[in-house]
Short mmCIF file of C-alpha atoms in Angstrom, two decimals:
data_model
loop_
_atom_site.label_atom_id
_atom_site.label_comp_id
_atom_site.label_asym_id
_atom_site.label_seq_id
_atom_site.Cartn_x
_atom_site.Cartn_y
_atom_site.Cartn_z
CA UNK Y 1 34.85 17.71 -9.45
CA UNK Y 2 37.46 19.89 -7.79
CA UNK Y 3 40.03 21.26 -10.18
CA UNK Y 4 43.76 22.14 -9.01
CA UNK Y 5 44.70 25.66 -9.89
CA UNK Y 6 46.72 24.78 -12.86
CA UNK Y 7 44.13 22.34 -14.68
CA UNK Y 8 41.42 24.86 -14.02
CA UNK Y 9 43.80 27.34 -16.07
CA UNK Y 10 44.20 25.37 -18.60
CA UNK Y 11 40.42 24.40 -19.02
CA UNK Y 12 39.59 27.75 -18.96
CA UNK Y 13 41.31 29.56 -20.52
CA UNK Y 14 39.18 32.09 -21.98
CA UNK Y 15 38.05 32.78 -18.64
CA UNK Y 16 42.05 33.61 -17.60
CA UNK Y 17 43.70 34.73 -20.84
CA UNK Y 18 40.98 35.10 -23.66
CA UNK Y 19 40.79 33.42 -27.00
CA UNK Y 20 43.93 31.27 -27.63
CA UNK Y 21 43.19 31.05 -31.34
CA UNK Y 22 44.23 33.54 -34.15
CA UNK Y 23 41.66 36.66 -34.25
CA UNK Y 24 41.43 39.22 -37.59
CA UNK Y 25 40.55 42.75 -35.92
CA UNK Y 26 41.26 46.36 -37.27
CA UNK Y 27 43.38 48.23 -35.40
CA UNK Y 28 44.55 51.46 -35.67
CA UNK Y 29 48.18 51.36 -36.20
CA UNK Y 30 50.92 53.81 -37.20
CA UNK Y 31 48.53 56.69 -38.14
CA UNK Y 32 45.70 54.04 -39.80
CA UNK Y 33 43.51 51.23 -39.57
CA UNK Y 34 44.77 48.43 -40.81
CA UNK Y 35 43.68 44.86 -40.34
CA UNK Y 36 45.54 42.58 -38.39
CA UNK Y 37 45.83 38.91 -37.22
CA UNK Y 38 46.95 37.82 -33.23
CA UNK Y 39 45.82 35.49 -30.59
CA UNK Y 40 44.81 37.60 -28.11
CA UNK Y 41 45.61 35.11 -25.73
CA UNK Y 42 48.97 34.72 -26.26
CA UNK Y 43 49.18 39.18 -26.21
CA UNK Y 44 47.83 38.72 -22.53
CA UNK Y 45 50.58 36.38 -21.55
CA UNK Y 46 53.22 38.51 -22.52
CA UNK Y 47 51.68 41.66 -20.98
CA UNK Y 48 50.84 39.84 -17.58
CA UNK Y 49 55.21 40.15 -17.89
CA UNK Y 50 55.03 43.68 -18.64
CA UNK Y 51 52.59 44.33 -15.54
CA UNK Y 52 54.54 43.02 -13.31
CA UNK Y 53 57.19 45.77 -14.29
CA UNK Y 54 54.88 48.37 -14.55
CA UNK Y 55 54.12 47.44 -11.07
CA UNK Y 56 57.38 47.70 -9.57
CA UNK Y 57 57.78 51.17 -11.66
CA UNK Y 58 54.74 52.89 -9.59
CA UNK Y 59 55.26 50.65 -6.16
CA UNK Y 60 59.00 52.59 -6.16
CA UNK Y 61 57.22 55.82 -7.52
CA UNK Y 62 59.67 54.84 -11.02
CA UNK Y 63 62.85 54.43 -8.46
CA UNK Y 64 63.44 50.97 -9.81
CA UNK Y 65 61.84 49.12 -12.82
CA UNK Y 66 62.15 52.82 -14.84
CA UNK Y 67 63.91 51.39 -17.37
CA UNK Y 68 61.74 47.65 -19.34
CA UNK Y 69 62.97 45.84 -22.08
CA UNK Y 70 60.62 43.84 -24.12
CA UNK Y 71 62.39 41.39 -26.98
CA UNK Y 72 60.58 38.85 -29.65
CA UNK Y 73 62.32 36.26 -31.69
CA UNK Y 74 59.93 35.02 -34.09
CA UNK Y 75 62.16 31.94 -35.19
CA UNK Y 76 63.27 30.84 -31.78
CA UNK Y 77 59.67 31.91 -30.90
CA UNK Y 78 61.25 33.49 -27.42
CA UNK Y 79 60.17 36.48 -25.85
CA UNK Y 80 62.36 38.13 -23.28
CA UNK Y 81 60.78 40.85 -20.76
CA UNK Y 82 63.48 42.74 -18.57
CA UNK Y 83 63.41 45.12 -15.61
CA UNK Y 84 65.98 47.03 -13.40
CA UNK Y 85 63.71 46.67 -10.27
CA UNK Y 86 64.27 45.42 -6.90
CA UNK Y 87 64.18 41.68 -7.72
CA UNK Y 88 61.41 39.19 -6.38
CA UNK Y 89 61.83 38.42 -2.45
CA UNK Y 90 63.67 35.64 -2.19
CA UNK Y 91 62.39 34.46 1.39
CA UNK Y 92 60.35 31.65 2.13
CA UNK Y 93 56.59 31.44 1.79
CA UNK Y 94 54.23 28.90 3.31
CA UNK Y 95 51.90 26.66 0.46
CA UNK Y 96 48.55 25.79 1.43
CA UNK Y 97 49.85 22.42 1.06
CA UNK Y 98 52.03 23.21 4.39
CA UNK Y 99 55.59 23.49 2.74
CA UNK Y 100 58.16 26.16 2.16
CA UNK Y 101 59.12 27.56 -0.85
CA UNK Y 102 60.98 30.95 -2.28
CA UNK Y 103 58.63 33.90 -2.89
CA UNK Y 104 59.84 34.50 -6.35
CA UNK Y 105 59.16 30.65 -7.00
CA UNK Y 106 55.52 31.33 -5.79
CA UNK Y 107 54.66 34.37 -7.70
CA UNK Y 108 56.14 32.36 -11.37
CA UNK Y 109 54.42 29.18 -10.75
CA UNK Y 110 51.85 29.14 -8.28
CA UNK Y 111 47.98 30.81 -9.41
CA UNK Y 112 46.60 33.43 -6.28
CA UNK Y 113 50.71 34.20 -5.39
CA UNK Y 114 51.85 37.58 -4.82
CA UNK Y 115 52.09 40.87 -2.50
CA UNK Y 116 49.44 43.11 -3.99
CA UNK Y 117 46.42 42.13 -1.93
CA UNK Y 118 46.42 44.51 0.43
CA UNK Y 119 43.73 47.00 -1.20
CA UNK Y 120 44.39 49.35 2.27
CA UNK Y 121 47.90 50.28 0.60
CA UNK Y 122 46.03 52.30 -2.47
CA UNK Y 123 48.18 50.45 -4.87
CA UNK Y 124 46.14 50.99 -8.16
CA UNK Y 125 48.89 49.18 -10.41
CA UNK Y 126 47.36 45.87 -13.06
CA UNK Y 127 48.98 43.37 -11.27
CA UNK Y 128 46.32 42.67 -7.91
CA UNK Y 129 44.56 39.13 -8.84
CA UNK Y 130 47.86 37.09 -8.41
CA UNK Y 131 47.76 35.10 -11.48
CA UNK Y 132 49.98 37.29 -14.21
CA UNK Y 133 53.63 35.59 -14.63
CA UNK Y 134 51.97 31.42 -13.40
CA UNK Y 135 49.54 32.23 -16.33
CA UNK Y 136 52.44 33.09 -18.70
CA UNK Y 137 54.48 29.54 -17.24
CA UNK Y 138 51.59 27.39 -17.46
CA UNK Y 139 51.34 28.83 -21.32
CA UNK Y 140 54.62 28.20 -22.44
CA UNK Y 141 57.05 25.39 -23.16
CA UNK Y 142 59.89 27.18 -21.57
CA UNK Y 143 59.98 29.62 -18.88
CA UNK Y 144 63.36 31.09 -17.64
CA UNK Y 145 62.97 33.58 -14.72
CA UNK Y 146 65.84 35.52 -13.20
CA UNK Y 147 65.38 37.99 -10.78
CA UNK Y 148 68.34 39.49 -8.32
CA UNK Y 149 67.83 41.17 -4.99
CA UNK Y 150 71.08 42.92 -5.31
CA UNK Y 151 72.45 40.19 -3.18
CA UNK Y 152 71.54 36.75 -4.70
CA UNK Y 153 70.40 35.74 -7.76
CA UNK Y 154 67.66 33.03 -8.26
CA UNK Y 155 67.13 31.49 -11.53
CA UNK Y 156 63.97 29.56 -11.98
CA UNK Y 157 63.62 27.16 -14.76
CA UNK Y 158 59.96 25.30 -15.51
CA UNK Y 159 59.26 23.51 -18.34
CA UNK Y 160 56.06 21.88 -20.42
CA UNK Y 161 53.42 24.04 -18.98
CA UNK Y 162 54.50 24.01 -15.25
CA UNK Y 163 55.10 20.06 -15.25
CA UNK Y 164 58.52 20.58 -14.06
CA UNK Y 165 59.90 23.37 -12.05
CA UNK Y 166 63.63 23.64 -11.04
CA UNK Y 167 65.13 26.93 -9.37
CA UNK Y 168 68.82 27.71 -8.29
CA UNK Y 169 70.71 30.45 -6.25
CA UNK Y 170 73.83 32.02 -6.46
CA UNK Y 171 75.41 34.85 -4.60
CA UNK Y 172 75.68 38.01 -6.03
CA UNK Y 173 74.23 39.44 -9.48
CA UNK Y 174 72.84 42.58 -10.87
CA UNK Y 175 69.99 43.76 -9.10
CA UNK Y 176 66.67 43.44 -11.48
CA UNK Y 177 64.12 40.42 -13.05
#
């Protein structure tokens, strides 16, 4: 068999997120060890999120993405990540399938997308495999991803695990994902 990216994800997932079922581990928290209960898989999809501002913070030397907002709804079950970065590049990339789509598309939906794969640049930030934010779409029933470049503003809207993707751009917007 050959496997698309996505499928192999979701076959695998241990392999690309860890155990996707609910874990009891002691952990030290708020000055003790306590015992606690989390799907460690579901921890690794939000802080693939996280990376990618973390990333942007040390690419810009903490210029841009200095200031991340992390939010969790436990009854709407959403969790909203939040940068003041640079925004994703909006130009066009080239699929190995031979068409064109918008960077920031790639790097939320597409598994080996990104611009941290030149080792020669000494970038040492958590975010070099290319699979971080697709991992966190292909996980979740709803992904909403807005990023501005300061001069457009691109929303990207996939739904039921990457089976439909839909993006949009408008002019103008406040610079950040």
């Amino acid at each position: 068999k050959i496997l698309d990216d996505i499928s192999h994800v979701k076959l695998r997932k241990g392999m690309y997120i860890g155990a996707t079922s609910n874990e009891e581990r002691e952990q030290f928290l708020f000055g003790t060890y306590q015992k606690i209960k989390y799907v460690p898989g579901l921890v690794k999809i939000i802080e693939e999120l996280i990376n990618n501002c973390t990333d942007e913070a040390i690419r810009t030397n903490f210029k841009f993405a200095n200031k991340i907002s992390v939010s969790i709804d436990q009854e709407t079950s959403t969790i909203v990540v939040e940068d003041n970065g640079r925004g994703l590049p909006q130009n066009m990339v080239n699929t190995p399938e031979g068409t064109e789509i918008p960077a920031a598309v790639a790097a939320w939906t597409r598994v080996k997308a990104g611009s941290n794969f030149d080792d020669s640049q000494g970038f040492a930030g958590a975010g070099q495999n290319g699979v971080g934010a697709s991992l966190t779409n292909i996980f979740s029933k709803s992904f909403i991803g807005i990023t501005c470049d300061g001069d457009n503003t691109m929303t990207i809207k996939c739904e039921n695990n990457l089976s439909s993707i839909d993006w949009k751009v408008k002019s103008g917007g406040k610079q950040g994902t």
